[in-house]
Amino acid sequence: MLRAEAAIPVRMRRVAIVAPEKALRESLVRIAEAGCVEIDLAGDGGPEVRGPAATRLQRLRAEPAHPVLSEVPLDLDALEREGRADLLAGEAQLEERIGSAVRHGTVAALAGWCPETEVGATAARIAGAGGALVPLRIPRGIDPPTLLTGAATAPPAHPATTVRRSFTPLVTTYGTVPYADLDPTMAAGIVYVAMFGLMFGDAGHGLLLVVLAFLLRAGRPRRLAALRPLWPFIAGAGLAATLAGVAYGEFFGPTGVLPVLWLEPLEEPMRLLAAAVGLGAVLLAVAYAAGIVNRWREGGPSAALYTTTGIAGAALYLGLAVVAGYVWLGQVAYGVVGAVIAVVGLGLAGAGLYATTGGGPGGAVQTGIQLFDAVVRIGSNVVSFARLAAFGLTHAALGAIVWDGTTALTGRGPVGVGAAALVFLLGNALAFSLEALVAGVQALRLEFYELFSRLFEGEGRPFKPWHLPVQHLTPSSVATGAPTAAEAVPHAQAREEWS
């Protein structure tokens, strides 16, 4: 069961890492090992100041190494002589953070961000080193960094968490969700697989995608192991395509294996088109509703009321939809009510747009152009969902061509049967590959341009915690060039990456 908190990004706390100067290094090492605190660095964007470890690392000119921290201070000269770029890189990061600390007497402090649920555990971790993690108030005008729930440290075996993580790239590819906004990950994933299924509606092809997803889950093929976290996403797309194929009566084309439960795309294209546009209209309405919530959370009632992605835009959309109902049904009342709602929406949106201009005649002209664009966009966005039907028809047409070619060859003896099997296999392989690519791209385009453009008006900043593996080393182990089994026991297993 999904938690209510899953609808918003992970709640962040502003924190200060406070420690006596002599305990600062150990406290920071424990922070790095925990991997759940983003530390503010001094001098961002200014001239780079190199510490002793960074200077030695630059002189070493070694290949880029994965930074590692030692629990105890080590001889930097010995690290340089032995070519330990990994440890020098870790020490260089540690130097950067120690150098960013604010000092008062013998006490040093660093500010940063930590997920609210991790504050207690992190505070207990560094308390053993003599440090403290102190919650602070969030400064005015500063938005916390964003961490989506799918990237948090929920148990990987939890089904909802696994599915959410597979959907997360859909959102992060578009941009970073502002901290104040809703987290659309689960909704975006469900909408994407539904749209993909409508365009890729074939039960046979959908089942192939499901099989591919479970092969990825099993780590096969190995060269695609990096895609393993996406297996629920691919399985969902395959399941949606399978269900759509069952509704269309398509199983590797119109083979007759399945009865038509809803409609046959090539026989009823207008009905499929109407269903696609209707679905698009519903999705746009939901996007406007989410946009209103986001504008309210970002800037309060006025921001929600006057923006074209808030109440003003939603009223304009609703009014135009009611007017479209008048055109479709011929009821004059629909036309009057729709026109009134649309005019109210235009007035609110115009007031909001004019307030962002320099005023005067130029501002009025600019506002008029933007309002015209808003009306045109609504119409074009609704019609854009017709591509769900168009590409569904294309997939069905390809399947029909392959099946017609197959059946035409089967009555020509053994050679014809072999040729028919070849045509069936190669034709379906081509249709599967081509349509999977096209449907995937088109579903992404609809989600980004038609839906996400109403959800988000700005972009947030991603949460980037400092995380390095920590090893137990002694100064004598460096002289060997590599720690011994007894001296280089890894510290507690590094926490799963946040992002």
CSV table of C-alpha atoms in Angstrom, one decimal, residues 76-359:
chain,number,residue,atom,x,y,z
A,76,LEU,CA,49.6,11.9,2.3
A,77,ASP,CA,53.2,11.6,1.1
A,78,ALA,CA,53.0,7.9,1.5
A,79,LEU,CA,49.7,7.8,-0.4
A,80,GLU,CA,51.3,9.8,-3.3
A,81,ARG,CA,54.4,7.5,-3.4
A,82,GLU,CA,52.2,4.4,-3.6
A,83,GLY,CA,49.9,5.9,-6.2
A,84,ARG,CA,46.8,5.6,-4.0
A,85,ALA,CA,44.7,8.0,-6.1
A,86,ASP,CA,41.5,6.6,-4.5
A,87,LEU,CA,42.4,7.5,-1.0
A,88,LEU,CA,43.9,10.9,-2.1
A,89,ALA,CA,40.6,11.7,-3.9
A,90,GLY,CA,38.7,10.9,-0.8
A,91,GLU,CA,41.0,13.0,1.4
A,92,ALA,CA,40.6,15.9,-1.2
A,93,GLN,CA,36.8,15.8,-0.8
A,94,LEU,CA,37.2,15.7,3.0
A,95,GLU,CA,39.6,18.7,2.9
A,96,GLU,CA,37.0,20.6,0.8
A,97,ARG,CA,34.3,20.1,3.4
A,98,ILE,CA,36.6,20.8,6.4
A,99,GLY,CA,37.7,24.0,4.7
A,100,SER,CA,34.0,25.0,4.3
A,101,ALA,CA,33.4,24.8,8.0
A,102,VAL,CA,32.6,27.9,10.1
A,103,ARG,CA,34.7,28.0,13.2
A,104,HIS,CA,34.1,29.6,16.6
A,105,GLY,CA,36.9,28.9,19.0
A,106,THR,CA,37.5,25.2,19.0
A,107,VAL,CA,34.1,24.3,17.5
A,108,ALA,CA,33.4,23.9,13.8
A,109,ALA,CA,30.1,23.8,12.0
A,110,LEU,CA,28.8,23.0,8.5
A,111,ALA,CA,25.3,23.5,7.1
A,112,GLY,CA,23.5,21.1,4.8
A,113,TRP,CA,20.3,19.1,4.1
A,114,CYS,CA,19.1,15.8,5.3
A,115,PRO,CA,15.9,13.8,4.7
A,116,GLU,CA,13.7,14.3,7.8
A,117,THR,CA,13.4,10.5,8.4
A,118,GLU,CA,17.2,10.2,8.5
A,119,VAL,CA,18.0,13.0,10.9
A,120,GLY,CA,17.7,10.9,14.1
A,121,ALA,CA,19.8,8.0,12.8
A,122,THR,CA,22.5,10.3,11.4
A,123,ALA,CA,22.6,12.3,14.6
A,124,ALA,CA,23.2,9.1,16.6
A,125,ARG,CA,25.9,8.0,14.1
A,126,ILE,CA,28.0,11.1,14.5
A,127,ALA,CA,27.3,11.4,18.3
A,128,GLY,CA,29.7,8.5,18.8
A,129,ALA,CA,32.5,10.6,17.2
A,130,GLY,CA,31.7,13.6,19.4
A,131,GLY,CA,29.7,15.5,16.9
A,132,ALA,CA,26.1,16.6,16.7
A,133,LEU,CA,23.5,17.1,14.0
A,134,VAL,CA,21.3,20.1,14.8
A,135,PRO,CA,18.0,20.8,13.0
A,136,LEU,CA,17.7,24.4,11.7
A,137,ARG,CA,15.0,26.5,10.3
A,138,ILE,CA,14.8,26.6,6.5
A,139,PRO,CA,16.0,30.1,5.4
A,140,ARG,CA,13.5,32.4,3.7
A,141,GLY,CA,13.8,32.4,-0.1
A,142,ILE,CA,15.7,29.1,-0.2
A,143,ASP,CA,14.1,25.9,-1.5
A,144,PRO,CA,15.3,22.6,-0.2
A,145,PRO,CA,16.8,20.2,-2.7
A,146,THR,CA,14.4,17.6,-4.2
A,147,LEU,CA,14.6,13.8,-3.5
A,148,LEU,CA,11.8,11.8,-5.1
A,149,THR,CA,10.4,9.0,-2.9
A,150,GLY,CA,11.5,6.4,-5.5
A,151,ALA,CA,15.1,7.2,-4.8
A,152,ALA,CA,14.9,6.9,-1.0
A,153,THR,CA,16.0,4.1,1.2
A,154,ALA,CA,12.8,2.1,1.3
A,155,PRO,CA,13.4,-1.7,1.3
A,156,PRO,CA,14.3,-2.7,-2.3
A,157,ALA,CA,12.1,-5.8,-2.0
A,158,HIS,CA,9.0,-3.7,-1.4
A,159,PRO,CA,7.0,-4.1,-4.7
A,160,ALA,CA,5.7,-0.5,-4.6
A,161,THR,CA,9.2,0.9,-4.2
A,162,THR,CA,10.6,-1.3,-7.0
A,163,VAL,CA,7.9,-0.1,-9.4
A,164,ARG,CA,8.3,3.5,-8.4
A,165,ARG,CA,12.0,3.4,-8.9
A,166,SER,CA,11.6,2.0,-12.4
A,167,PHE,CA,9.3,4.9,-13.2
A,168,THR,CA,11.5,7.6,-11.7
A,169,PRO,CA,13.6,8.1,-15.0
A,170,LEU,CA,10.4,9.3,-16.7
A,171,VAL,CA,10.3,12.3,-14.4
A,172,THR,CA,14.1,13.0,-13.9
A,173,THR,CA,14.6,12.9,-17.7
A,174,TYR,CA,12.2,15.9,-18.0
A,175,GLY,CA,13.8,17.8,-15.1
A,176,THR,CA,14.0,18.1,-11.4
A,177,VAL,CA,10.6,18.4,-9.6
A,178,PRO,CA,10.5,21.6,-7.5
A,179,TYR,CA,10.5,20.8,-3.8
A,180,ALA,CA,7.1,22.3,-3.3
A,181,ASP,CA,5.4,20.4,-6.1
A,182,LEU,CA,3.6,17.0,-6.1
A,183,ASP,CA,5.7,14.0,-7.0
A,184,PRO,CA,4.1,12.7,-10.3
A,185,THR,CA,6.3,9.6,-10.5
A,186,MET,CA,3.6,6.9,-10.1
A,187,ALA,CA,0.9,8.7,-12.0
A,188,ALA,CA,3.3,9.5,-14.9
A,189,GLY,CA,4.4,5.8,-15.1
A,190,ILE,CA,0.9,4.5,-15.1
A,191,VAL,CA,-0.2,7.0,-17.8
A,192,TYR,CA,2.8,6.3,-19.9
A,193,VAL,CA,2.3,2.5,-20.0
A,194,ALA,CA,-1.4,3.0,-20.7
A,195,MET,CA,-0.7,5.2,-23.7
A,196,PHE,CA,2.1,2.9,-24.9
A,197,GLY,CA,-0.3,-0.1,-24.7
A,198,LEU,CA,-3.0,1.7,-26.8
A,199,MET,CA,-0.4,2.3,-29.6
A,200,PHE,CA,1.3,-1.1,-29.2
A,201,GLY,CA,-1.9,-3.1,-28.9
A,202,ASP,CA,-1.0,-6.7,-29.7
A,203,ALA,CA,-1.2,-9.5,-27.1
A,204,GLY,CA,1.7,-11.5,-28.6
A,205,HIS,CA,4.0,-8.5,-28.8
A,206,GLY,CA,3.0,-7.4,-25.3
A,207,LEU,CA,3.8,-10.9,-23.9
A,208,LEU,CA,7.2,-10.7,-25.6
A,209,LEU,CA,7.8,-7.5,-23.7
A,210,VAL,CA,6.8,-9.1,-20.4
A,211,VAL,CA,9.2,-12.0,-21.1
A,212,LEU,CA,12.0,-9.5,-21.9
A,213,ALA,CA,11.2,-7.7,-18.6
A,214,PHE,CA,11.6,-10.9,-16.5
A,215,LEU,CA,14.8,-11.8,-18.4
A,216,LEU,CA,16.2,-8.4,-17.3
A,217,ARG,CA,15.0,-9.1,-13.8
A,218,ALA,CA,17.0,-12.3,-13.9
A,219,GLY,CA,20.1,-10.4,-15.1
A,220,ARG,CA,19.9,-11.7,-18.7
A,221,PRO,CA,21.6,-10.8,-21.0
A,222,ARG,CA,24.5,-9.7,-18.9
A,223,ARG,CA,25.4,-6.8,-21.2
A,224,LEU,CA,22.0,-5.2,-20.4
A,225,ALA,CA,22.4,-5.6,-16.6
A,226,ALA,CA,22.4,-1.8,-16.3
A,227,LEU,CA,18.7,-1.8,-17.4
A,228,ARG,CA,17.7,-4.3,-14.7
A,229,PRO,CA,16.0,-1.7,-12.4
A,230,LEU,CA,13.7,-0.8,-15.3
A,231,TRP,CA,12.2,-4.3,-15.5
A,232,PRO,CA,8.8,-3.3,-13.7
A,233,PHE,CA,8.5,-0.4,-16.2
A,234,ILE,CA,9.0,-2.7,-19.2
A,235,ALA,CA,6.7,-5.4,-17.7
A,236,GLY,CA,4.0,-2.8,-17.2
A,237,ALA,CA,4.3,-1.6,-20.8
A,238,GLY,CA,4.1,-5.2,-22.0
A,239,LEU,CA,1.0,-5.9,-19.8
A,240,ALA,CA,-0.8,-2.8,-21.1
A,241,ALA,CA,0.0,-3.8,-24.7
A,242,THR,CA,-1.3,-7.3,-23.9
A,243,LEU,CA,-4.6,-6.0,-22.5
A,244,ALA,CA,-5.0,-3.7,-25.5
A,245,GLY,CA,-4.3,-6.5,-27.8
A,246,VAL,CA,-6.9,-8.7,-26.1
A,247,ALA,CA,-9.4,-5.8,-26.5
A,248,TYR,CA,-8.4,-5.4,-30.2
A,249,GLY,CA,-8.4,-9.2,-30.9
A,250,GLU,CA,-4.7,-8.9,-32.0
A,251,PHE,CA,-2.2,-11.8,-31.3
A,252,PHE,CA,0.8,-11.4,-33.6
A,253,GLY,CA,-1.6,-9.6,-36.0
A,254,PRO,CA,-5.3,-10.5,-36.8
A,255,THR,CA,-4.6,-14.2,-36.5
A,256,GLY,CA,-8.0,-15.1,-35.1
A,257,VAL,CA,-6.5,-16.6,-32.0
A,258,LEU,CA,-8.3,-14.0,-29.9
A,259,PRO,CA,-11.9,-12.7,-30.3
A,260,VAL,CA,-12.4,-8.9,-30.6
A,261,LEU,CA,-13.6,-7.8,-27.2
A,262,TRP,CA,-13.9,-4.0,-27.8
A,263,LEU,CA,-13.1,-3.0,-31.4
A,264,GLU,CA,-11.0,-3.9,-34.4
A,265,PRO,CA,-8.7,-1.0,-35.1
A,266,LEU,CA,-8.8,-1.3,-38.9
A,267,GLU,CA,-12.5,-1.7,-39.0
A,268,GLU,CA,-13.5,1.0,-36.6
A,269,PRO,CA,-10.8,3.7,-36.8
A,270,MET,CA,-13.1,6.6,-36.0
A,271,ARG,CA,-14.3,4.9,-32.8
A,272,LEU,CA,-10.7,4.4,-31.8
A,273,LEU,CA,-9.9,8.0,-32.7
A,274,ALA,CA,-12.7,9.3,-30.5
A,275,ALA,CA,-11.6,7.1,-27.6
A,276,ALA,CA,-8.0,8.4,-27.9
A,277,VAL,CA,-9.0,12.0,-28.0
A,278,GLY,CA,-11.5,11.4,-25.1
A,279,LEU,CA,-8.7,9.9,-23.0
A,280,GLY,CA,-6.4,12.8,-23.8
A,281,ALA,CA,-9.1,15.3,-22.7
A,282,VAL,CA,-9.4,13.4,-19.3
A,283,LEU,CA,-5.6,13.4,-18.9
A,284,LEU,CA,-5.4,17.1,-19.6
A,285,ALA,CA,-8.0,17.8,-17.0
A,286,VAL,CA,-6.1,15.8,-14.4
A,287,ALA,CA,-2.9,17.7,-15.4
A,288,TYR,CA,-4.7,21.0,-14.8
A,289,ALA,CA,-5.9,19.8,-11.4
A,290,ALA,CA,-2.3,18.8,-10.4
A,291,GLY,CA,-1.1,22.1,-11.8
A,292,ILE,CA,-3.5,24.1,-9.6
A,293,VAL,CA,-2.2,22.2,-6.5
A,294,ASN,CA,1.4,22.9,-7.6
A,295,ARG,CA,0.8,26.6,-8.2
A,296,TRP,CA,-0.9,26.9,-4.8
A,297,ARG,CA,2.0,25.1,-3.0
A,298,GLU,CA,4.5,27.3,-4.9
A,299,GLY,CA,3.0,30.7,-4.5
A,300,GLY,CA,-0.3,30.6,-2.6
A,301,PRO,CA,-3.8,31.4,-3.8
A,302,SER,CA,-2.9,34.2,-6.3
A,303,ALA,CA,-0.4,32.0,-8.1
A,304,ALA,CA,-3.0,29.3,-8.4
A,305,LEU,CA,-5.7,31.7,-9.5
A,306,TYR,CA,-4.1,33.7,-12.3
A,307,THR,CA,-1.7,31.4,-14.1
A,308,THR,CA,-2.5,29.6,-17.3
A,309,THR,CA,-1.4,26.3,-15.7
A,310,GLY,CA,-3.6,27.1,-12.6
A,311,ILE,CA,-7.3,27.9,-12.1
A,312,ALA,CA,-7.4,30.4,-15.0
A,313,GLY,CA,-6.1,27.9,-17.5
A,314,ALA,CA,-8.3,25.1,-16.1
A,315,ALA,CA,-11.4,27.4,-16.4
A,316,LEU,CA,-10.5,28.2,-20.0
A,317,TYR,CA,-10.0,24.6,-20.8
A,318,LEU,CA,-13.3,23.6,-19.1
A,319,GLY,CA,-15.2,26.4,-21.0
A,320,LEU,CA,-13.8,25.3,-24.3
A,321,ALA,CA,-14.7,21.7,-23.5
A,322,VAL,CA,-18.3,22.7,-22.7
A,323,VAL,CA,-18.5,24.7,-26.0
A,324,ALA,CA,-17.2,21.6,-27.8
A,325,GLY,CA,-20.1,19.7,-26.2
A,326,TYR,CA,-22.5,22.3,-27.7
A,327,VAL,CA,-21.0,21.7,-31.1
A,328,TRP,CA,-21.3,18.0,-30.7
A,329,LEU,CA,-24.8,17.8,-29.1
A,330,GLY,CA,-26.3,21.0,-30.5
A,331,GLN,CA,-27.6,22.1,-27.0
A,332,VAL,CA,-27.5,25.9,-26.9
A,333,ALA,CA,-27.2,25.9,-23.1
A,334,TYR,CA,-23.9,24.2,-23.4
A,335,GLY,CA,-22.6,26.9,-25.7
A,336,VAL,CA,-23.7,29.7,-23.3
A,337,VAL,CA,-22.3,28.1,-20.2
A,338,GLY,CA,-19.1,27.2,-21.9
A,339,ALA,CA,-18.6,30.7,-23.3
A,340,VAL,CA,-19.1,32.2,-19.9
A,341,ILE,CA,-16.6,29.9,-18.2
A,342,ALA,CA,-14.1,30.4,-21.0
A,343,VAL,CA,-14.4,34.2,-20.7
A,344,VAL,CA,-13.8,34.1,-17.0
A,345,GLY,CA,-10.8,31.9,-17.6
A,346,LEU,CA,-9.5,34.3,-20.2
A,347,GLY,CA,-10.0,37.3,-17.9
A,348,LEU,CA,-8.1,35.7,-15.0
A,349,ALA,CA,-5.3,34.5,-17.3
A,350,GLY,CA,-5.1,37.9,-18.9
A,351,ALA,CA,-4.8,39.7,-15.6
A,352,GLY,CA,-2.0,37.3,-14.6
A,353,LEU,CA,-0.1,37.6,-17.9
A,354,TYR,CA,-0.5,41.4,-18.0
A,355,ALA,CA,1.0,41.7,-14.5
A,356,THR,CA,4.2,40.1,-15.8
A,357,THR,CA,4.6,42.6,-18.6
A,358,GLY,CA,5.8,46.2,-18.5
A,359,GLY,CA,2.3,47.5,-18.8
